[in-house]
mmCIF file of C-alpha atoms in Angstrom:
data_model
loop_
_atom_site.group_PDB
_atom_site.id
_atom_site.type_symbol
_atom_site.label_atom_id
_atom_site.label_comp_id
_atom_site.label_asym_id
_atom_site.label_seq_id
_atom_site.Cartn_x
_atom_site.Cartn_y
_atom_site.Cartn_z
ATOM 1 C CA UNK A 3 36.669 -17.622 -5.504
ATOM 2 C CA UNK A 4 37.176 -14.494 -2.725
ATOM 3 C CA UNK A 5 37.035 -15.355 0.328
ATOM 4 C CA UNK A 6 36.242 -13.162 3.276
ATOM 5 C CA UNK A 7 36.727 -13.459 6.849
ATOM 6 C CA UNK A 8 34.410 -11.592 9.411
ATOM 7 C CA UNK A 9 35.558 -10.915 11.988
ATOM 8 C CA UNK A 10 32.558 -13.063 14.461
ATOM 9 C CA UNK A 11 34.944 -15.846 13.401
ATOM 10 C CA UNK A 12 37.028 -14.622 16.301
ATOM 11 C CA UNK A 13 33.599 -14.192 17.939
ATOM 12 C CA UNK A 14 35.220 -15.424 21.802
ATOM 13 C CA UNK A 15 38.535 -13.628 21.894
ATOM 14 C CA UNK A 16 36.714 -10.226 20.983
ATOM 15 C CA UNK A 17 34.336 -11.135 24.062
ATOM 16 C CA UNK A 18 37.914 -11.249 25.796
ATOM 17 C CA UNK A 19 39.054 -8.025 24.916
ATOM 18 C CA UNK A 20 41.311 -7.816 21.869
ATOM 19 C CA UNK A 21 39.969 -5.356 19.015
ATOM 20 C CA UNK A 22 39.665 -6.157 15.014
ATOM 21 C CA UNK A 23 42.684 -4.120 14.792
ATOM 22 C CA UNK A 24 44.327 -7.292 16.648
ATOM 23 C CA UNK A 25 42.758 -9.433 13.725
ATOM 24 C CA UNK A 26 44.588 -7.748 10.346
ATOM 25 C CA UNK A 27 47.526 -9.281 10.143
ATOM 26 C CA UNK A 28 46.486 -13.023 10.985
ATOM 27 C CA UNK A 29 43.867 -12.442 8.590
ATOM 28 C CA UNK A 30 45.998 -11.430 6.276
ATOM 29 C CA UNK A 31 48.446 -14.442 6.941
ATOM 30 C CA UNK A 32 46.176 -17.473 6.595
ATOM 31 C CA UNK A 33 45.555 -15.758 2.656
ATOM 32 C CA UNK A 34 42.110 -14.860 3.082
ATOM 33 C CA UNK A 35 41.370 -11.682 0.898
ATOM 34 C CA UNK A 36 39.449 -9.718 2.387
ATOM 35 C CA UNK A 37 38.152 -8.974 6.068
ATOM 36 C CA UNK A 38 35.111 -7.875 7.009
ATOM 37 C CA UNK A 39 34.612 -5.888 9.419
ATOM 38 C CA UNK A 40 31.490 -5.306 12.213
ATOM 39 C CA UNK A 41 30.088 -2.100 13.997
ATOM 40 C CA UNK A 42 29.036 -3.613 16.797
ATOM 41 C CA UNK A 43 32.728 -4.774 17.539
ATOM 42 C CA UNK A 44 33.591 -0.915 17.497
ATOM 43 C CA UNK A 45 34.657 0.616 21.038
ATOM 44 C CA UNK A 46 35.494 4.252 19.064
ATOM 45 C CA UNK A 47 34.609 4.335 15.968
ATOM 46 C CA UNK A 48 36.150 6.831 14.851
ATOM 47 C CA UNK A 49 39.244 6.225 16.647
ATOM 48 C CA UNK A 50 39.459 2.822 15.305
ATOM 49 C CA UNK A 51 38.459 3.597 12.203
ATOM 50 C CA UNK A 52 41.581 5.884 11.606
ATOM 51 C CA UNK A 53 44.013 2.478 12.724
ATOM 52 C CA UNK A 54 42.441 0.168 10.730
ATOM 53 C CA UNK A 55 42.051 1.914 7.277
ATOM 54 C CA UNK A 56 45.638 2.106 6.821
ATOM 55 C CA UNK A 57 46.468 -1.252 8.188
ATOM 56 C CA UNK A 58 44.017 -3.257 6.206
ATOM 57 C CA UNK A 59 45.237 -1.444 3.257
ATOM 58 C CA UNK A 60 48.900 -2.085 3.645
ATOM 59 C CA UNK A 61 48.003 -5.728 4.251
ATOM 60 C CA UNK A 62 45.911 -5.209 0.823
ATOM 61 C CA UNK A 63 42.858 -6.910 1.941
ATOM 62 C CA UNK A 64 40.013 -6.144 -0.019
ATOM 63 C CA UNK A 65 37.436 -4.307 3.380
ATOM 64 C CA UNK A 66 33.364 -5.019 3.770
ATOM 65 C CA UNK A 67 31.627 -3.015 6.309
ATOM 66 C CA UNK A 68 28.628 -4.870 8.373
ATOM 67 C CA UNK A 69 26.463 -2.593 9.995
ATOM 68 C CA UNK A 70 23.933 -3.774 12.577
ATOM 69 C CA UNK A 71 21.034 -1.508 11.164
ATOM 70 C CA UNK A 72 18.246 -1.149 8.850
ATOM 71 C CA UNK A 73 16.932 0.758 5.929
ATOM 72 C CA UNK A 74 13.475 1.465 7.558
ATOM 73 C CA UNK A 75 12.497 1.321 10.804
ATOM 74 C CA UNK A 76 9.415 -0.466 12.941
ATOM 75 C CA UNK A 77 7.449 2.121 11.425
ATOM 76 C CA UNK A 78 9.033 2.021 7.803
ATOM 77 C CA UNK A 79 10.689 5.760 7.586
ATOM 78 C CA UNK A 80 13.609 5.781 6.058
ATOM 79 C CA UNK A 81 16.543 5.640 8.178
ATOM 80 C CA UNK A 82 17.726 8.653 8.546
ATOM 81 C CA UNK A 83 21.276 7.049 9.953
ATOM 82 C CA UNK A 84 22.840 6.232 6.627
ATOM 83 C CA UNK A 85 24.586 8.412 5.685
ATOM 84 C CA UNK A 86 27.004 8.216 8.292
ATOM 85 C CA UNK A 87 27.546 4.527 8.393
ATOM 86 C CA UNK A 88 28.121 5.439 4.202
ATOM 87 C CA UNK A 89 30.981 8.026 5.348
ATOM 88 C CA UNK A 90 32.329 5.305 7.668
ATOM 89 C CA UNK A 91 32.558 2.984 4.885
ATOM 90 C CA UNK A 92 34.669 5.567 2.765
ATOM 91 C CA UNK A 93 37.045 6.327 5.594
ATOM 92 C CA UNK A 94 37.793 2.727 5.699
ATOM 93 C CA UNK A 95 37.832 2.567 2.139
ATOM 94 C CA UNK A 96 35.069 -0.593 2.358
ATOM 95 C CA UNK A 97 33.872 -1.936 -1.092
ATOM 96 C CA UNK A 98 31.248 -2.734 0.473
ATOM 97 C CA UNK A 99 28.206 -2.276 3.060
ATOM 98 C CA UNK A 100 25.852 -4.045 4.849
ATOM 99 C CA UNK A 101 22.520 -3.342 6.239
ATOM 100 C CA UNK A 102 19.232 -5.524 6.652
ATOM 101 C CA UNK A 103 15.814 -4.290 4.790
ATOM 102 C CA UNK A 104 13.809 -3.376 8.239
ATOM 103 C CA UNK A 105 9.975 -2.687 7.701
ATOM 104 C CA UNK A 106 9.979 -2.218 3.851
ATOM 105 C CA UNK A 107 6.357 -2.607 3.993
ATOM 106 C CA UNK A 108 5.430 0.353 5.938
ATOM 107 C CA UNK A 109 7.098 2.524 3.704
ATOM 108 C CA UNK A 110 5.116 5.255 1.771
ATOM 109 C CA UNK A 111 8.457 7.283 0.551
ATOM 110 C CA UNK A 112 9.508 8.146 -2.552
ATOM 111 C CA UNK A 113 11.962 5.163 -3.107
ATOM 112 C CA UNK A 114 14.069 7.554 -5.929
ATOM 113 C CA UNK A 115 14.456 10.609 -3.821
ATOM 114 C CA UNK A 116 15.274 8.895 -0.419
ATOM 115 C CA UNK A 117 17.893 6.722 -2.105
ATOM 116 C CA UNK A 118 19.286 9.644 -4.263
ATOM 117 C CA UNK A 119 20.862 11.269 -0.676
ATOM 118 C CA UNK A 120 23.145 8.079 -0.506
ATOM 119 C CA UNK A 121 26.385 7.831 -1.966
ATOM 120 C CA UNK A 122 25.294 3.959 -3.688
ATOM 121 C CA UNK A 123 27.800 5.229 -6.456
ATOM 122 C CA UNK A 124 30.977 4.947 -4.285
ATOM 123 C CA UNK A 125 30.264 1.859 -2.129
ATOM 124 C CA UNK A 126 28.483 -1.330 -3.260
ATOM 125 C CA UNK A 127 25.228 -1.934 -0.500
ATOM 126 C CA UNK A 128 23.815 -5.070 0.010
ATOM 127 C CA UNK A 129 20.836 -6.218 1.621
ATOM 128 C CA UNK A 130 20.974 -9.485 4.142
ATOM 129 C CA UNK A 131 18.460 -11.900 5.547
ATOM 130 C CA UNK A 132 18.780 -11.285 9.214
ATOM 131 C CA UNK A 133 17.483 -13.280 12.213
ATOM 132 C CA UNK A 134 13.827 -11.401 12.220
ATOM 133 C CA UNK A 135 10.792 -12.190 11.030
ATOM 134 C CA UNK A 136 11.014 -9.563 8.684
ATOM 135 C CA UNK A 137 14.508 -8.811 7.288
ATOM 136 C CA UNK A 138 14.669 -12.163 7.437
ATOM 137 C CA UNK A 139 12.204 -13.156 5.463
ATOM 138 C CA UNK A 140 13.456 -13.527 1.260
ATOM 139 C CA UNK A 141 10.179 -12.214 0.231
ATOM 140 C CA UNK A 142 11.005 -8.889 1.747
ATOM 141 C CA UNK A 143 14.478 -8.688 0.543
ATOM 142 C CA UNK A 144 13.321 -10.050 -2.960
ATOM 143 C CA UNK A 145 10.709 -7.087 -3.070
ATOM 144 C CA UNK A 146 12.679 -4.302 -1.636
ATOM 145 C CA UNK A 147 15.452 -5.081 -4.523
ATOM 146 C CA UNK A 148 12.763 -5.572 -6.942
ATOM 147 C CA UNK A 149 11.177 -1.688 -6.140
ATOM 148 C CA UNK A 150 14.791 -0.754 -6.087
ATOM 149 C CA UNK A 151 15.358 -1.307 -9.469
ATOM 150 C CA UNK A 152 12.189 -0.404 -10.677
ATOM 151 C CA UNK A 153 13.171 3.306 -9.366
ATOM 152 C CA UNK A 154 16.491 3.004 -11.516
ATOM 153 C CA UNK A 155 19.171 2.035 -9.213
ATOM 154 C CA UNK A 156 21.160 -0.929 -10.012
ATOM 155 C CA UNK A 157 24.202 -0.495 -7.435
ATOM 156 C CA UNK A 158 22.193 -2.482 -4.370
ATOM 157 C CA UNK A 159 22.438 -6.301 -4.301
ATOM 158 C CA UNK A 160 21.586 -9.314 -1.468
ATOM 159 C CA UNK A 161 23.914 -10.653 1.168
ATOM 160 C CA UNK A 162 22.937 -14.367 1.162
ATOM 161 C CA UNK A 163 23.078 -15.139 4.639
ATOM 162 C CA UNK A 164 22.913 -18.943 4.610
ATOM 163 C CA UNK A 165 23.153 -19.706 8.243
ATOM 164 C CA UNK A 166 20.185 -17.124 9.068
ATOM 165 C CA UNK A 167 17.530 -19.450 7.112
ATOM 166 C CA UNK A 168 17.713 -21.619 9.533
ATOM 167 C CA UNK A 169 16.298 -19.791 12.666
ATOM 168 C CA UNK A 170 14.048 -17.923 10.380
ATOM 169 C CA UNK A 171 12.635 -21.434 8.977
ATOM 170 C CA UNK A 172 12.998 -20.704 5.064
ATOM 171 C CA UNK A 173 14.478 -23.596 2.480
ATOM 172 C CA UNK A 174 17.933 -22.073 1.361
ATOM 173 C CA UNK A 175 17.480 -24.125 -2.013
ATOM 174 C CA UNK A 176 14.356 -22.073 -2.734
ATOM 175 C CA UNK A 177 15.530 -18.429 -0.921
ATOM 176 C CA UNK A 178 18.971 -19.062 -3.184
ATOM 177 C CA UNK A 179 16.716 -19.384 -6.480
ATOM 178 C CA UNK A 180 14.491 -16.576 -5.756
ATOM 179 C CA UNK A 181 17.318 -14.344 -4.485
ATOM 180 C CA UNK A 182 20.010 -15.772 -7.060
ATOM 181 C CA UNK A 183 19.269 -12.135 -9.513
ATOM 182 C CA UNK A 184 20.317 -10.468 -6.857
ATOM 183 C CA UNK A 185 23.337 -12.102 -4.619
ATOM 184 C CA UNK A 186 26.681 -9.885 -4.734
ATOM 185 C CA UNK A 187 27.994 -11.553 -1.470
ATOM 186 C CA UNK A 188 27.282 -15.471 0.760
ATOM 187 C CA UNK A 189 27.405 -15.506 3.872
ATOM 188 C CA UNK A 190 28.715 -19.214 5.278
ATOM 189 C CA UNK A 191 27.529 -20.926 8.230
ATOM 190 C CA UNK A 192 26.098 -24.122 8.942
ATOM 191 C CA UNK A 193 23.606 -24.338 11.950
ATOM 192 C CA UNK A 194 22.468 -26.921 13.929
ATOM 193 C CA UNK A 195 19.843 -27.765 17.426
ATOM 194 C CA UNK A 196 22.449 -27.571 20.432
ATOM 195 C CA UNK A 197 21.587 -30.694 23.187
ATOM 196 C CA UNK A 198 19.292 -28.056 24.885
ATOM 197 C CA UNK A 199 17.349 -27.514 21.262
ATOM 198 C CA UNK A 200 18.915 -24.138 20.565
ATOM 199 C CA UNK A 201 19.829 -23.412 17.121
ATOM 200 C CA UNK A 202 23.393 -22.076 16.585
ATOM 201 C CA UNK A 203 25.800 -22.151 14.248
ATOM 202 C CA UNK A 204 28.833 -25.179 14.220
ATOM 203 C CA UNK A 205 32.470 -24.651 13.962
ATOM 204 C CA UNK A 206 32.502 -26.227 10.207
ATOM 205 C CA UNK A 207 31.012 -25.870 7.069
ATOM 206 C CA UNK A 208 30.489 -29.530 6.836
ATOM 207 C CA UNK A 209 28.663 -29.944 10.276
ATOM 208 C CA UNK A 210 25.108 -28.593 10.710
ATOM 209 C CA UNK A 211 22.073 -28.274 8.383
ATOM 210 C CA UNK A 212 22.460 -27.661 5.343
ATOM 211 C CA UNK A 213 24.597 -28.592 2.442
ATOM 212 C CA UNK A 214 26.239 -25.685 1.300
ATOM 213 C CA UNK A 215 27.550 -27.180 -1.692
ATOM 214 C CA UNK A 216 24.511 -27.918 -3.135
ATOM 215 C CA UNK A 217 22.756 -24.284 -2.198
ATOM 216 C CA UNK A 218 25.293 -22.379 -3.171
ATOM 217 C CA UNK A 219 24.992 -23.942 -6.723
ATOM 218 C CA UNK A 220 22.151 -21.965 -7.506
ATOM 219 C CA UNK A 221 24.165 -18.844 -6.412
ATOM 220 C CA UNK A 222 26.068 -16.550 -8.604
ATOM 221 C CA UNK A 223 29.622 -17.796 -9.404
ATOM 222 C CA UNK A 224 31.001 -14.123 -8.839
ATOM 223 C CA UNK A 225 29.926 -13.398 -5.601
ATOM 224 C CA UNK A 226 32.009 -12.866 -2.687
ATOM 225 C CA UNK A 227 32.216 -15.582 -0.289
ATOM 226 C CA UNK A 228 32.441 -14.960 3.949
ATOM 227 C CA UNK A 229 32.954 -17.043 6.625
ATOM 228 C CA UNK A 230 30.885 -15.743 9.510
ATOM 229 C CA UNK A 231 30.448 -18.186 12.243
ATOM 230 C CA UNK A 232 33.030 -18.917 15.265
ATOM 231 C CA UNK A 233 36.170 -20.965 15.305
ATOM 232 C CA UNK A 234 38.465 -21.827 18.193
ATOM 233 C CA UNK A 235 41.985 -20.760 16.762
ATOM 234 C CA UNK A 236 43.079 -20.217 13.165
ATOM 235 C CA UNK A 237 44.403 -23.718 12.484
ATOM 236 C CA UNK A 238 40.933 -24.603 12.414
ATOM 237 C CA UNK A 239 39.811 -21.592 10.394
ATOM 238 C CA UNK A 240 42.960 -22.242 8.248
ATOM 239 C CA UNK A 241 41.509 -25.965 7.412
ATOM 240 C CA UNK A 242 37.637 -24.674 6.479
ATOM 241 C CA UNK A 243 39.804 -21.863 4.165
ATOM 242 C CA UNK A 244 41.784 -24.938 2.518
ATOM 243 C CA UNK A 245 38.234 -26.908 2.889
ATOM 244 C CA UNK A 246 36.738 -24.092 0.733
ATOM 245 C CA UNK A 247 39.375 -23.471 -1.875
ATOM 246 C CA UNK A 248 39.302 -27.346 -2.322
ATOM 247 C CA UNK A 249 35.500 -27.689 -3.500
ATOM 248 C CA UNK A 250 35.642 -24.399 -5.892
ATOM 249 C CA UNK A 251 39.046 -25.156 -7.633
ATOM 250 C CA UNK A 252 37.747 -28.905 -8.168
ATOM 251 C CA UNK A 253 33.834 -28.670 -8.598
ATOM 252 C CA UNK A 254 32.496 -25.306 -9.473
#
């Protein structure tokens, strides 16, 4: 089963400074195969970009490419954006890239035409349940895909975010079902109420929740796999990897 790392798993030592450049290599050396990268982490782009294209590939790690955006905005136009997060991607030479659905609902666009000006042939996209009431929602992500391939494009697909369900209040057992035609890529994480009653996500797949084991049953068996919540070193991260490997080579 691949296994991704995002970088948010390194979520505090970003805050402190160092940059997902700083990241390849002990990515690469716990034997995780892939990294994904985020926008948001970004200080120069484009600078950035340049560094880390060639390093990730040298370290052969397959790349995903989270961007912090959506397909349609508040008012549901199409997002006119895209195309240079797309061109991003390819300088990095991602596999894949991430966006969330945004107001689907408000949009009165041709669906064909507007997704025609994307390159969807070169990079995979998927789709994830977000935090908001909206994007978050499977319903919307269910019927955006459905409309997607009902105007002949079959190269979009769902990032499962598992963690997410929980502060948008939908059962992962049911979203996973619904979603399950869809899924190209899970997000991991395992939430939980803090002792002030906020929700956030735990340092291990086993704390929190939700059983992963049992949602991600219902999930495709060839779908990328990413750890995206925040651990304090990579011993620990290196123990949910082993944790992970463990359950797929014995039970799935």
């Amino acid at each position: 089963m691949t296994l991704i790392i995002n970088t948010l798993v390194y979520e505090k030592e970003i805050q402190s400074g160092i940059s997902q450049l700083d990241l390849v290599d002990r990515i690469a050396d716990l034997g995780a195969d892939g990294i994904e990268l985020r926008r948001e982490y970004f200080k120069d782009v484009a600078a950035e970009i340049k560094e880390l294209a060639p390093a990730i590939k040298e370290k052969g790690l397959l790349l995903n490419y989270s961007v912090p955006d959506n397909i349609f905005d508040d008012n549901g136009n199409f997002n006119q954006n895209l195309n240079k997060y797309y061109k991003e991607a390819q300088e990095l030479g991602a596999q894949k890239i991430k966006f969330s659905t945004g107001n689907f609902y408000k949009y009165h666009g041709d669906l064909a035409e507007d997704l025609a000006t994307l390159p969807l042939a070169t990079i995979q996209t998927t789709i994830e349940n977000d935090q908001t009431p909206i994007s978050g929602n499977p319903d919307t992500i269910f019927d955006f895909l459905t409309a997607v391939r009902k105007a002949g494009f079959n190269s979009i697909f769902a990032t499962f975010d598992l963690g997410n369900l929980a502060f948008t209040g939908f059962d992962p057992n049911l979203a996973a079902k619904k979603l399950a035609p869809f899924v190209a890529y899970i997000h991991l994480k395992n939430p939980m109420l803090n002792a002030e009653g906020k929700m956030q996500n735990t340092e291990s797949l086993d704390r929190g929740m939700f059983n992963w084991k049992a949602v991600i049953r219902y999930l495709p068996k060839d779908a990328q796999c990413a750890f995206e919540f925040a651990m304090p070193d990579d011993e620990v991260i290196g123990k949910e990897m082993e944790k992970f490997h463990d359950y797929f080579n014995g039970k799935r």
